[in-house]
C-alpha cells in the first residue's frame, strides 16, 4: 500500500479541484464494505498502522461481530489520476466517508452524506435495486449529493448462474433502469442530469469480492483507437442497442445484418464476452485458451504467480487486467464533483441564513481565505474513550489548531447567547478510520476532526469565526424508515 505524508496531503488540500468527498451507499449485503475495502487497499493512505486489518472502515468490535458498519468513519485516500489535458498523473485526495447500510441507522447515513458531494451506489446485479437502495439514494439526492453506480457481484452471473452475455446485459440494464426510475422522481435540477448511463461513464460493473471492475471508458480507450472513432462516441456504442457489423465495418442499431445474421451487442461483444470467456477458461482449467487470451491482453504472470490456478489465478488475472479500485477511483475523479463545483449548488441546502451574507458567500465559492464555516456532523469517540472528536467538514475558510471560534449548538439563534460558546480549538487532526494524524490547519472542501470542543456539541453543530452567521441547516430525516 503506497504511503504518503501529512505534508503531501496538506499540499493537495489547497487544490480544491483535486478533492472528492464521497461515500459508498447500498442496501445491506450488496457489497458496500467489500468495495470500500478494495479502494482502501489500492489507494495510498497516510498511516499504515491499520493496514492488513480485514475491515479497516469497521473500527468497532461489535460492528465486526454483527457484520454491520454502525458508526461512519472517514478515511483520506491519495490517488494519482491521468488527466485528459495530457499533463500526466495528477494527485487527488479522496475523502471516503463510510456510512451504515443498515436501516436502523438512517441518521448516520445522512450525517455521512452531509459532508460528501458524491456517492457510489452499490447494487447487487442479481437482487437489483432494493428497498434500502431507494431509501439511501433518496437521502443522497435530498442532500444534493451526486450519485454514480456500481453494479456489483457480476461474478455470480458468470460462475454461479452461468448466464450468457445477453442475459447479463438485460440484468444490468434492468438494475440501472430501476435506479433511474428513483432518480427521475427527483425534480430538483440543480445538479443537472443525473440519469445513470454506462454510455457516459457514470456506471461501473464488476465484482467487489474478486477485485475487478470496469466502466465503458476503460474499454472505449482501447477500441476507439483500433476502430478510428473518438472515445465519447465509442463509449456510447459500448452500451445500449449498438451492434457492430464486421462485414461492412459499420456500427448499426439493427441487430440483424444484410444477410439475416444476428449481430452481437457492442457491450457483449467487446466487454462482457471477453470477460466471460477469460473467467470461464480459467475456471475450466483450459490453459491453452486462457494463456492465449492473457497474451493478447498483455497480462504476464511473474514469479510465484505462475504457479496459480483456478480461483486464485482468476482473481489475480482479473485484478491485473481490470482492477476494480482503479476503475472506481477514476470514475470518482471524472464523474463526481469537487467541493468547488458542488458547494455552488449545495449552499441553499446547507445553510439556514440569507443567501447573500458572508457565510453563504464563503460556502458558495469554497473560499479558503473567507471566514470559517465548519459543520460538525458527528462526535466520534477516541479509541481510549477519553474524549470525542468533533468530525465534520470545512465549507468556508480554514480551520487551525489553537484558533478562537464560536461554537453554535443546535439551539443557537443569531443575536442570542443560548447554546453559544467562544473557545479555542485545541487541535485539528485527520481521521483515518480509528486512528488520527495531527495537522496544523485544514482549508475548506476537506473533512477534519477537532479536539477540545466535545463539551459543547451534543451531536452536530456549526463552528465559525463570523459574529452573525446562522447555523448550518438541520439534517433532514424526512425519509421514513423502512420496515425490515
Ligand atoms: P454490505 O453489507 O453492503 O457492506 O456488504 P458486504 O461487503 O459486507 O458483503 C455482503 C456479502 O456479500 C459478503 O458475504 C461478501 O463476501 C459478499 N460479496 C460482496 N461483494 C461481492 C461480489 O462482488 N461477489 C460475490 N459473489 N459476493 C460478494
Short mmCIF file of C-alpha atoms and ligand atoms in Angstrom, two decimals:
data_model
loop_
_atom_site.label_atom_id
_atom_site.label_comp_id
_atom_site.label_asym_id
_atom_site.label_seq_id
_atom_site.Cartn_x
_atom_site.Cartn_y
_atom_site.Cartn_z
CA UNK A 1 0.00 0.00 0.00
CA UNK A 2 1.56 3.32 -1.01
CA UNK A 3 2.40 5.70 1.80
CA UNK A 4 2.29 9.44 1.78
CA UNK A 5 2.98 12.10 4.33
CA UNK A 6 0.69 14.55 6.07
CA UNK A 7 2.63 17.33 4.29
CA UNK A 8 1.73 15.84 0.89
CA UNK A 9 -1.92 15.64 1.91
CA UNK A 10 -1.87 19.18 3.20
CA UNK A 11 -0.45 20.44 -0.12
CA UNK A 12 -3.29 18.88 -2.14
CA UNK A 13 -5.90 20.17 0.31
CA UNK A 14 -5.33 23.63 -1.16
CA UNK A 15 -6.16 22.38 -4.67
CA UNK A 16 -9.90 22.23 -4.29
CA UNK A 17 -10.39 20.89 -7.81
CA UNK A 18 -8.34 17.80 -6.85
CA UNK A 19 -10.53 16.82 -3.91
CA UNK A 20 -13.50 14.46 -3.93
CA UNK A 21 -15.56 13.69 -0.85
CA UNK A 22 -17.76 10.69 -1.33
CA UNK A 23 -19.47 7.83 0.41
CA UNK A 24 -20.48 4.36 -0.64
CA UNK A 25 -24.18 3.63 -0.13
CA UNK A 26 -26.09 0.41 -0.59
CA UNK A 27 -28.73 -1.95 0.61
CA UNK A 28 -27.30 -4.19 3.31
CA UNK A 29 -25.26 -7.11 1.90
CA UNK A 30 -24.97 -5.65 -1.60
CA UNK A 31 -21.21 -5.33 -1.06
CA UNK A 32 -20.53 -1.82 0.18
CA UNK A 33 -17.92 -2.79 2.78
CA UNK A 34 -16.09 -5.18 0.46
CA UNK A 35 -15.86 -2.47 -2.19
CA UNK A 36 -14.74 0.21 0.26
CA UNK A 37 -12.00 -2.15 1.42
CA UNK A 38 -10.79 -2.68 -2.13
CA UNK A 39 -10.50 1.11 -2.52
CA UNK A 40 -8.57 1.27 0.72
CA UNK A 41 -6.13 -1.40 -0.29
CA UNK A 42 -5.43 0.14 -3.68
CA UNK A 43 -5.17 3.83 -2.92
CA UNK A 44 -2.46 5.33 -0.78
CA UNK A 45 -3.30 6.19 2.79
CA UNK A 46 -1.40 8.30 5.22
CA UNK A 47 -0.85 5.94 8.06
CA UNK A 48 -0.03 2.31 7.67
CA UNK A 49 -0.91 1.45 11.24
CA UNK A 50 -4.08 -0.41 10.41
CA UNK A 51 -3.09 -1.87 7.04
CA UNK A 52 -3.88 -5.54 6.96
CA UNK A 53 -6.97 -5.19 9.11
CA UNK A 54 -9.64 -7.10 7.28
CA UNK A 55 -12.25 -4.40 7.58
CA UNK A 56 -10.42 -1.15 8.12
CA UNK A 57 -13.52 1.03 7.97
CA UNK A 58 -15.29 -1.08 10.54
CA UNK A 59 -13.44 0.09 13.60
CA UNK A 60 -15.70 -1.18 16.33
CA UNK A 61 -15.52 -4.72 17.52
CA UNK A 62 -19.27 -5.08 17.85
CA UNK A 63 -19.64 -3.92 14.26
CA UNK A 64 -17.45 -6.72 13.05
CA UNK A 65 -19.32 -9.19 15.14
CA UNK A 66 -22.61 -8.07 13.70
CA UNK A 67 -21.22 -7.59 10.22
CA UNK A 68 -22.82 -4.17 10.03
CA UNK A 69 -20.98 -0.89 9.87
CA UNK A 70 -22.55 1.09 12.68
CA UNK A 71 -20.54 4.23 13.02
CA UNK A 72 -19.44 6.09 9.94
CA UNK A 73 -15.79 6.98 9.87
CA UNK A 74 -13.77 8.78 7.31
CA UNK A 75 -10.53 7.96 5.63
CA UNK A 76 -8.45 10.07 3.28
CA UNK A 77 -7.08 8.33 0.20
CA UNK A 78 -4.45 9.52 -2.20
CA UNK A 79 -4.79 8.70 -5.86
CA UNK A 80 -2.92 9.76 -8.98
CA UNK A 81 -5.15 10.16 -11.98
CA UNK A 82 -4.11 10.84 -15.57
CA UNK A 83 -5.95 13.99 -16.55
CA UNK A 84 -7.31 14.50 -20.06
CA UNK A 85 -5.23 17.65 -20.58
CA UNK A 86 -2.15 15.45 -21.09
CA UNK A 87 -0.41 16.96 -18.07
CA UNK A 88 0.42 13.49 -16.72
CA UNK A 89 -0.77 11.94 -13.46
CA UNK A 90 -2.22 14.44 -11.01
CA UNK A 91 -2.52 13.70 -7.30
CA UNK A 92 -6.06 13.63 -5.90
CA UNK A 93 -7.40 13.36 -2.38
CA UNK A 94 -10.44 11.22 -1.94
CA UNK A 95 -12.25 11.51 1.35
CA UNK A 96 -14.14 8.28 1.68
CA UNK A 97 -16.86 8.50 4.28
CA UNK A 98 -18.23 5.18 5.39
CA UNK A 99 -21.94 5.04 6.12
CA UNK A 100 -24.04 2.25 7.57
CA UNK A 101 -26.04 0.10 5.20
CA UNK A 102 -28.46 -0.90 7.91
CA UNK A 103 -31.94 0.64 8.13
CA UNK A 104 -31.65 1.32 11.84
CA UNK A 105 -29.02 3.95 11.24
CA UNK A 106 -30.72 6.31 8.85
CA UNK A 107 -29.49 9.43 10.69
CA UNK A 108 -25.93 8.14 10.39
CA UNK A 109 -26.33 7.89 6.64
CA UNK A 110 -27.49 11.49 6.46
CA UNK A 111 -24.57 12.59 8.66
CA UNK A 112 -22.19 10.94 6.21
CA UNK A 113 -23.94 12.36 3.14
CA UNK A 114 -23.94 15.88 4.55
CA UNK A 115 -20.16 16.11 4.37
CA UNK A 116 -19.81 14.45 0.95
CA UNK A 117 -20.52 15.74 -2.53
CA UNK A 118 -20.84 12.41 -4.29
CA UNK A 119 -21.84 8.82 -3.65
CA UNK A 120 -21.23 5.46 -5.22
CA UNK A 121 -24.45 3.49 -5.10
CA UNK A 122 -23.68 -0.23 -4.98
CA UNK A 123 -26.36 -2.53 -6.37
CA UNK A 124 -26.21 -6.32 -6.39
CA UNK A 125 -26.95 -7.20 -10.02
CA UNK A 126 -28.84 -10.34 -9.08
CA UNK A 127 -31.09 -8.72 -6.50
CA UNK A 128 -31.36 -5.39 -8.30
CA UNK A 129 -32.43 -2.15 -6.67
CA UNK A 130 -33.70 -2.99 -3.13
CA UNK A 131 -35.73 -1.05 -0.55
CA UNK A 132 -32.73 0.47 1.15
CA UNK A 133 -31.06 1.30 -2.13
CA UNK A 134 -34.07 3.51 -2.70
CA UNK A 135 -34.00 4.98 0.83
CA UNK A 136 -30.32 5.90 0.78
CA UNK A 137 -30.42 7.15 -2.79
CA UNK A 138 -33.32 9.45 -1.92
CA UNK A 139 -31.41 10.69 1.12
CA UNK A 140 -28.41 11.42 -1.10
CA UNK A 141 -30.46 13.34 -3.64
CA UNK A 142 -32.13 15.32 -0.88
CA UNK A 143 -28.69 16.44 0.30
CA UNK A 144 -27.73 17.25 -3.31
CA UNK A 145 -25.12 14.53 -3.34
CA UNK A 146 -24.39 13.37 -6.87
CA UNK A 147 -24.62 9.61 -7.41
CA UNK A 148 -22.80 7.19 -9.65
CA UNK A 149 -23.46 3.48 -9.78
CA UNK A 150 -21.55 0.26 -9.22
CA UNK A 151 -23.33 -2.85 -10.49
CA UNK A 152 -21.82 -5.46 -8.20
CA UNK A 153 -21.49 -9.25 -7.92
CA UNK A 154 -21.17 -9.77 -11.67
CA UNK A 155 -19.06 -12.85 -10.87
CA UNK A 156 -22.26 -14.55 -9.72
CA UNK A 157 -23.81 -14.16 -13.18
CA UNK A 158 -20.79 -15.88 -14.68
CA UNK A 159 -19.86 -18.56 -12.16
CA UNK A 160 -22.99 -19.33 -10.24
CA UNK A 161 -25.79 -18.64 -12.69
CA UNK A 162 -23.87 -19.36 -15.89
CA UNK A 163 -25.78 -16.68 -17.78
CA UNK A 164 -24.99 -15.90 -21.37
CA UNK A 165 -23.75 -12.39 -22.06
CA UNK A 166 -27.05 -11.10 -23.47
CA UNK A 167 -28.82 -12.25 -20.28
CA UNK A 168 -26.21 -10.41 -18.25
CA UNK A 169 -26.76 -7.27 -20.30
CA UNK A 170 -30.53 -7.45 -19.61
CA UNK A 171 -29.90 -7.98 -15.90
CA UNK A 172 -27.59 -4.98 -15.70
CA UNK A 173 -29.91 -2.80 -17.76
CA UNK A 174 -32.82 -3.59 -15.50
CA UNK A 175 -30.79 -2.72 -12.36
CA UNK A 176 -29.77 0.59 -13.95
CA UNK A 177 -33.32 1.36 -15.07
CA UNK A 178 -34.62 0.77 -11.54
CA UNK A 179 -32.15 3.28 -10.18
CA UNK A 180 -33.10 5.74 -12.90
CA UNK A 181 -36.78 5.45 -12.02
CA UNK A 182 -35.96 6.64 -8.49
CA UNK A 183 -33.78 9.44 -9.79
CA UNK A 184 -36.49 10.55 -12.24
CA UNK A 185 -38.86 11.31 -9.36
CA UNK A 186 -36.39 13.88 -8.07
CA UNK A 187 -37.39 17.21 -9.55
CA UNK A 188 -34.51 19.42 -8.36
CA UNK A 189 -32.40 20.24 -11.43
CA UNK A 190 -29.53 21.99 -9.64
CA UNK A 191 -27.15 19.09 -10.24
CA UNK A 192 -28.02 18.75 -13.94
CA UNK A 193 -28.97 15.40 -15.44
CA UNK A 194 -28.42 12.57 -13.00
CA UNK A 195 -29.54 9.66 -15.14
CA UNK A 196 -27.23 6.67 -14.82
CA UNK A 197 -25.84 5.72 -18.20
CA UNK A 198 -22.87 3.44 -18.89
CA UNK A 199 -22.54 5.25 -22.22
CA UNK A 200 -21.39 8.39 -20.42
CA UNK A 201 -19.29 6.65 -17.79
CA UNK A 202 -21.20 7.11 -14.53
CA UNK A 203 -21.86 3.37 -14.17
CA UNK A 204 -19.26 0.70 -13.44
CA UNK A 205 -19.72 -3.06 -13.30
CA UNK A 206 -17.75 -5.74 -11.55
CA UNK A 207 -17.06 -7.92 -8.59
CA UNK A 208 -16.02 -6.20 -5.40
CA UNK A 209 -15.27 -9.58 -3.88
CA UNK A 210 -12.82 -10.59 -6.61
CA UNK A 211 -11.47 -7.07 -7.01
CA UNK A 212 -12.27 -6.44 -10.67
CA UNK A 213 -14.48 -3.90 -12.34
CA UNK A 214 -14.76 -1.53 -15.27
CA UNK A 215 -16.68 1.33 -16.78
CA UNK A 216 -17.18 1.57 -20.55
CA UNK A 217 -14.49 4.28 -20.54
CA UNK A 218 -11.86 1.65 -19.75
CA UNK A 219 -12.69 -0.29 -22.95
CA UNK A 220 -13.58 2.70 -25.08
CA UNK A 221 -10.00 3.93 -24.71
CA UNK A 222 -8.73 0.76 -26.35
CA UNK A 223 -11.36 0.29 -29.05
CA UNK A 224 -11.63 3.93 -30.05
CA UNK A 225 -8.06 3.78 -31.29
CA UNK A 226 -8.48 0.44 -33.02
CA UNK A 227 -11.69 1.45 -34.78
CA UNK A 228 -10.81 5.05 -35.50
CA UNK A 229 -13.74 6.53 -33.55
CA UNK A 230 -13.47 9.15 -30.84
CA UNK A 231 -13.66 7.97 -27.24
CA UNK A 232 -17.01 9.56 -26.29
CA UNK A 233 -18.66 8.01 -29.35
CA UNK A 234 -17.09 4.66 -28.57
CA UNK A 235 -18.42 4.79 -25.01
CA UNK A 236 -21.95 5.35 -26.31
CA UNK A 237 -21.61 2.33 -28.57
CA UNK A 238 -20.43 0.07 -25.83
CA UNK A 239 -23.85 0.27 -24.19
CA UNK A 240 -27.45 0.02 -25.39
CA UNK A 241 -28.68 -1.10 -28.80
CA UNK A 242 -25.49 -0.73 -30.77
CA UNK A 243 -24.20 -3.61 -32.89
CA UNK A 244 -21.05 -3.84 -34.97
CA UNK A 245 -21.41 -5.20 -38.46
CA UNK A 246 -17.91 -6.57 -39.02
CA UNK A 247 -18.55 -7.39 -42.70
CA UNK A 248 -19.43 -3.83 -43.59
CA UNK A 249 -17.31 -2.36 -40.79
CA UNK A 250 -20.13 -0.16 -39.51
CA UNK A 251 -21.99 0.29 -36.24
CA UNK A 252 -25.74 -0.13 -36.61
CA UNK A 253 -28.78 -0.13 -34.39
CA UNK A 254 -30.21 -3.10 -36.27
CA UNK A 255 -29.49 -6.44 -34.67
CA UNK A 256 -29.68 -8.35 -37.96
CA UNK A 257 -27.16 -7.80 -40.75
CA UNK A 258 -27.76 -7.70 -44.55
CA UNK A 259 -27.52 -11.49 -44.77
CA UNK A 260 -30.01 -12.06 -42.00
CA UNK A 261 -27.36 -12.97 -39.40
CA UNK A 262 -27.81 -11.94 -35.79
CA UNK A 263 -25.23 -9.39 -34.62
CA UNK A 264 -23.92 -9.15 -31.10
CA UNK A 265 -24.42 -6.06 -29.00
CA UNK A 266 -21.28 -3.88 -28.64
CA UNK A 267 -21.31 -4.31 -24.85
CA UNK A 268 -21.50 -8.10 -25.15
CA UNK A 269 -19.04 -8.50 -27.98
CA UNK A 270 -16.32 -6.17 -26.76
CA UNK A 271 -16.69 -6.19 -22.99
CA UNK A 272 -18.75 -8.91 -21.35
CA UNK A 273 -17.85 -11.55 -23.96
CA UNK A 274 -14.09 -11.43 -23.38
CA UNK A 275 -14.53 -11.17 -19.57
CA UNK A 276 -16.86 -14.15 -19.56
CA UNK A 277 -14.61 -16.24 -21.78
CA UNK A 278 -11.47 -15.48 -19.80
CA UNK A 279 -13.05 -16.28 -16.44
CA UNK A 280 -14.65 -19.47 -17.73
CA UNK A 281 -11.44 -20.64 -19.42
CA UNK A 282 -9.50 -20.19 -16.16
CA UNK A 283 -12.15 -21.89 -14.04
CA UNK A 284 -12.43 -24.74 -16.60
CA UNK A 285 -8.61 -25.07 -16.47
CA UNK A 286 -8.45 -24.57 -20.23
CA UNK A 287 -4.82 -23.38 -20.11
CA UNK A 288 -4.39 -23.16 -23.88
CA UNK A 289 -7.34 -20.80 -24.19
CA UNK A 290 -6.67 -18.56 -21.22
CA UNK A 291 -2.96 -18.28 -21.89
CA UNK A 292 -3.72 -17.16 -25.43
CA UNK A 293 -6.22 -14.60 -24.15
CA UNK A 294 -3.83 -13.35 -21.49
CA UNK A 295 -1.11 -12.96 -24.09
CA UNK A 296 -3.34 -10.88 -26.32
CA UNK A 297 -4.32 -8.75 -23.34
CA UNK A 298 -0.68 -8.29 -22.35
CA UNK A 299 -1.11 -9.98 -18.94
CA UNK A 300 2.19 -11.55 -17.89
CA UNK A 301 2.50 -13.72 -14.79
CA UNK A 302 5.67 -13.30 -12.77
CA UNK A 303 7.45 -15.35 -10.11
CA UNK A 304 5.16 -17.31 -7.82
CA UNK A 305 2.09 -16.08 -9.68
CA UNK A 306 2.95 -18.59 -12.41
CA UNK A 307 2.00 -21.39 -10.02
CA UNK A 308 -1.54 -20.08 -9.58
CA UNK A 309 -4.52 -21.99 -10.91
CA UNK A 310 -8.32 -21.90 -10.52
CA UNK A 311 -9.92 -19.15 -8.45
CA UNK A 312 -6.69 -17.51 -7.17
CA UNK A 313 -5.45 -17.30 -10.76
CA UNK A 314 -8.78 -15.89 -11.94
CA UNK A 315 -8.74 -13.20 -9.24
CA UNK A 316 -5.13 -12.29 -9.93
CA UNK A 317 -5.61 -12.09 -13.70
CA UNK A 318 -8.81 -10.08 -13.45
CA UNK A 319 -7.34 -7.66 -10.92
CA UNK A 320 -4.33 -7.14 -13.16
CA UNK A 321 -6.44 -6.60 -16.25
CA UNK A 322 -9.37 -4.54 -14.96
CA UNK A 323 -8.74 -3.56 -11.37
CA UNK A 324 -11.97 -2.57 -9.57
CA UNK A 325 -10.37 0.07 -7.38
CA UNK A 326 -8.59 1.70 -10.34
CA UNK A 327 -11.84 1.88 -12.32
CA UNK A 328 -13.74 3.22 -9.34
CA UNK A 329 -11.15 5.80 -8.38
CA UNK A 330 -11.07 7.02 -12.00
CA UNK A 331 -14.87 7.21 -12.02
CA UNK A 332 -14.87 9.13 -8.74
CA UNK A 333 -12.42 11.69 -10.11
CA UNK A 334 -14.11 12.15 -13.50
CA UNK A 335 -17.79 11.84 -12.55
CA UNK A 336 -18.15 13.24 -9.04
CA UNK A 337 -17.88 16.97 -8.34
CA UNK A 338 -15.08 18.75 -6.49
CA UNK A 339 -16.12 20.82 -3.44
CA UNK A 340 -15.78 23.97 -5.52
CA UNK A 341 -18.33 22.75 -8.04
CA UNK A 342 -20.68 21.13 -5.50
CA UNK A 343 -20.83 23.89 -2.91
CA UNK A 344 -22.15 26.30 -5.53
CA UNK A 345 -25.45 24.42 -5.65
CA UNK A 346 -25.35 22.82 -2.21
CA UNK A 347 -25.21 26.12 -0.30
CA UNK A 348 -29.00 26.58 -0.44
CA UNK A 349 -29.48 23.23 1.27
CA UNK A 350 -26.59 23.58 3.66
CA UNK A 351 -27.08 27.00 5.18
CA UNK A 352 -30.00 28.39 7.18
CA UNK A 353 -29.19 32.09 6.83
CA UNK A 354 -29.72 34.56 3.97
CA UNK A 355 -28.11 33.51 0.70
CA UNK A 356 -26.24 36.81 0.36
CA UNK A 357 -24.48 37.02 3.74
CA UNK A 358 -20.75 36.44 4.31
CA UNK A 359 -21.23 32.84 5.42
CA UNK A 360 -23.30 31.90 2.37
CA UNK A 361 -20.82 33.57 0.03
CA UNK A 362 -17.87 31.80 1.64
CA UNK A 363 -19.61 28.43 1.33
CA UNK A 364 -20.81 29.05 -2.23
CA UNK A 365 -17.34 29.99 -3.50
CA UNK A 366 -15.49 27.50 -1.29
CA UNK A 367 -13.05 30.25 -0.41
CA UNK A 368 -10.20 29.27 1.96
CA UNK A 369 -9.49 32.92 2.79
CA UNK A 370 -13.11 33.68 3.77
CA UNK A 371 -14.36 33.43 7.37
CA UNK A 372 -14.60 29.93 8.83
CA UNK A 373 -17.80 27.91 8.41
CA UNK A 374 -17.38 24.34 9.61
CA UNK A 375 -20.12 21.78 10.08
CA UNK A 376 -19.68 19.10 12.73
CA UNK A 377 -21.68 16.12 11.54
CA UNK A 378 -20.91 13.66 14.31
CA UNK A 379 -18.99 13.09 17.51
CA UNK A 380 -16.58 10.16 17.27
CA UNK A 381 -15.26 8.54 20.47
CA UNK A 382 -11.47 8.25 20.74
CA UNK A 383 -10.18 4.69 20.92
CA UNK A 384 -9.40 5.06 24.64
CA UNK A 385 -12.86 6.63 25.17
CA UNK A 386 -11.26 9.58 26.99
CA UNK A 387 -12.89 12.11 24.68
CA UNK A 388 -14.82 12.66 21.49
CA UNK A 389 -13.52 14.07 18.25
CA UNK A 390 -15.83 16.51 16.50
CA UNK A 391 -15.80 15.19 12.94
CA UNK A 392 -17.05 17.31 10.08
CA UNK A 393 -16.21 19.38 7.07
CA UNK A 394 -14.87 22.84 6.47
CA UNK A 395 -17.19 24.56 3.99
CA UNK A 396 -15.63 28.03 4.06
CA UNK A 397 -12.32 29.46 5.30
CA UNK A 398 -9.59 27.47 7.03
CA UNK A 399 -9.62 25.87 10.47
CA UNK A 400 -6.41 25.77 12.52
CA UNK A 401 -5.11 24.34 15.78
CA UNK A 402 -5.44 26.96 18.53
CA UNK A 403 -7.93 29.07 16.57
CA UNK A 404 -10.57 31.01 18.53
CA UNK A 405 -14.04 30.15 17.24
CA UNK A 406 -17.73 30.38 18.01
CA UNK A 407 -19.31 27.01 18.62
CA UNK A 408 -23.01 27.23 17.84
CA UNK A 409 -25.16 24.34 19.02
CA UNK A 410 -28.50 23.21 17.62
CA UNK A 411 -30.46 25.76 19.69
CA UNK A 412 -28.37 28.78 18.79
CA UNK A 413 -30.12 31.74 17.14
CA UNK A 414 -28.20 34.74 15.75
CA UNK A 415 -28.12 37.59 18.25
CA UNK A 416 -28.67 35.33 21.28
CA UNK A 417 -26.13 33.68 23.56
CA UNK A 418 -28.05 30.46 24.05
CA UNK A 419 -26.08 27.37 23.02
CA UNK A 420 -23.09 29.50 22.07
CA UNK A 421 -19.51 29.01 23.28
CA UNK A 422 -16.48 31.01 22.27
CA UNK A 423 -13.46 28.75 22.66
CA UNK A 424 -10.11 27.83 21.20
CA UNK A 425 -9.80 24.66 19.19
CA UNK A 426 -7.08 22.60 20.86
CA UNK A 427 -6.00 20.60 17.85
CA UNK A 428 -7.03 19.80 14.31
CA UNK A 429 -6.49 16.21 13.20
CA UNK A 430 -7.20 13.96 10.22
CA UNK A 431 -9.27 10.88 10.95
CA UNK A 432 -8.05 7.70 9.35
CA UNK A 433 -10.61 5.12 10.34
CA UNK A 434 -10.00 4.91 14.07
CA UNK A 435 -6.54 6.45 14.00
CA UNK A 436 -5.68 10.14 13.77
CA UNK A 437 -2.86 12.23 12.37
CA UNK A 438 -2.13 15.75 13.61
CA UNK A 439 -2.39 18.52 11.00
CA UNK A 440 -1.75 22.22 11.53
CA UNK A 441 -4.72 23.56 9.59
CA UNK A 442 -7.33 22.42 7.08
CA UNK A 443 -8.85 24.57 4.32
CA UNK A 444 -12.44 24.40 3.05
CA UNK A 445 -13.56 21.46 0.94
CA UNK A 446 -11.93 18.97 3.32
CA UNK A 447 -13.01 16.84 6.24
CA UNK A 448 -11.39 17.34 9.62
CA UNK A 449 -11.70 16.29 13.25
CA UNK A 450 -11.34 18.72 16.15
CA UNK A 451 -10.05 18.09 19.65
CA UNK A 452 -11.31 20.18 22.57
CA UNK A 453 -14.86 21.05 21.57
CA UNK A 454 -16.64 17.93 22.76
CA UNK A 455 -18.11 19.56 25.89
CA UNK A 456 -20.05 21.99 23.72
CA UNK A 457 -21.52 19.86 20.96
CA UNK A 458 -24.01 17.10 21.53
CA UNK A 459 -24.37 15.65 18.08
CA UNK A 460 -23.87 18.23 15.38
CA UNK A 461 -23.04 21.91 15.29
CA UNK A 462 -21.73 24.95 13.48
CA UNK A 463 -18.25 26.33 14.11
CA UNK A 464 -17.47 29.78 12.76
CA UNK A 465 -15.36 32.89 13.12
CA UNK A 466 -18.26 35.12 12.00
CA UNK A 467 -20.20 37.06 14.65
CA UNK A 468 -23.51 36.95 12.82
CA UNK A 469 -23.55 33.62 10.99
CA UNK A 470 -26.65 31.45 11.16
CA UNK A 471 -26.31 27.73 11.72
CA UNK A 472 -25.93 25.13 9.06
CA UNK A 473 -29.35 23.72 8.27
CA UNK A 474 -30.52 20.74 10.27
CA UNK A 475 -30.04 17.42 8.58
CA UNK A 476 -33.34 16.16 7.31
CA UNK A 477 -34.52 12.67 8.06
CA UNK A 478 -37.78 13.03 6.25
CA UNK A 479 -37.36 9.71 4.52
CA UNK A 480 -39.38 7.42 6.72
CA UNK A 481 -37.50 4.39 7.99
CA UNK A 482 -38.20 1.25 6.07
CA UNK A 483 -39.70 -1.65 7.95
CA UNK A 484 -37.45 -4.71 7.81
P1 LIG B 1 -22.50 -4.56 2.88
O1 LIG B 1 -23.50 -5.04 3.89
O2 LIG B 1 -23.17 -3.84 1.76
O3 LIG B 1 -21.36 -3.80 3.46
O4 LIG B 1 -21.93 -5.90 2.20
P2 LIG B 1 -20.55 -6.69 2.42
O5 LIG B 1 -19.45 -6.01 1.73
O6 LIG B 1 -20.38 -6.99 3.86
O7 LIG B 1 -20.90 -8.01 1.59
C1 LIG B 1 -22.00 -8.82 1.90
C2 LIG B 1 -21.75 -10.24 1.42
O8 LIG B 1 -21.69 -10.26 0.00
C3 LIG B 1 -20.44 -10.84 1.92
O9 LIG B 1 -20.63 -12.20 2.16
C4 LIG B 1 -19.50 -10.63 0.75
O10 LIG B 1 -18.45 -11.58 0.71
C5 LIG B 1 -20.43 -10.79 -0.43
N1 LIG B 1 -19.98 -10.02 -1.60
C6 LIG B 1 -19.60 -8.73 -1.64
N2 LIG B 1 -19.24 -8.38 -2.89
C7 LIG B 1 -19.40 -9.48 -3.66
C8 LIG B 1 -19.18 -9.76 -5.05
O11 LIG B 1 -18.75 -8.92 -5.84
N3 LIG B 1 -19.46 -11.04 -5.46
C9 LIG B 1 -19.93 -12.00 -4.63
N4 LIG B 1 -20.17 -13.21 -5.14
N5 LIG B 1 -20.14 -11.77 -3.32
C10 LIG B 1 -19.88 -10.53 -2.84
#
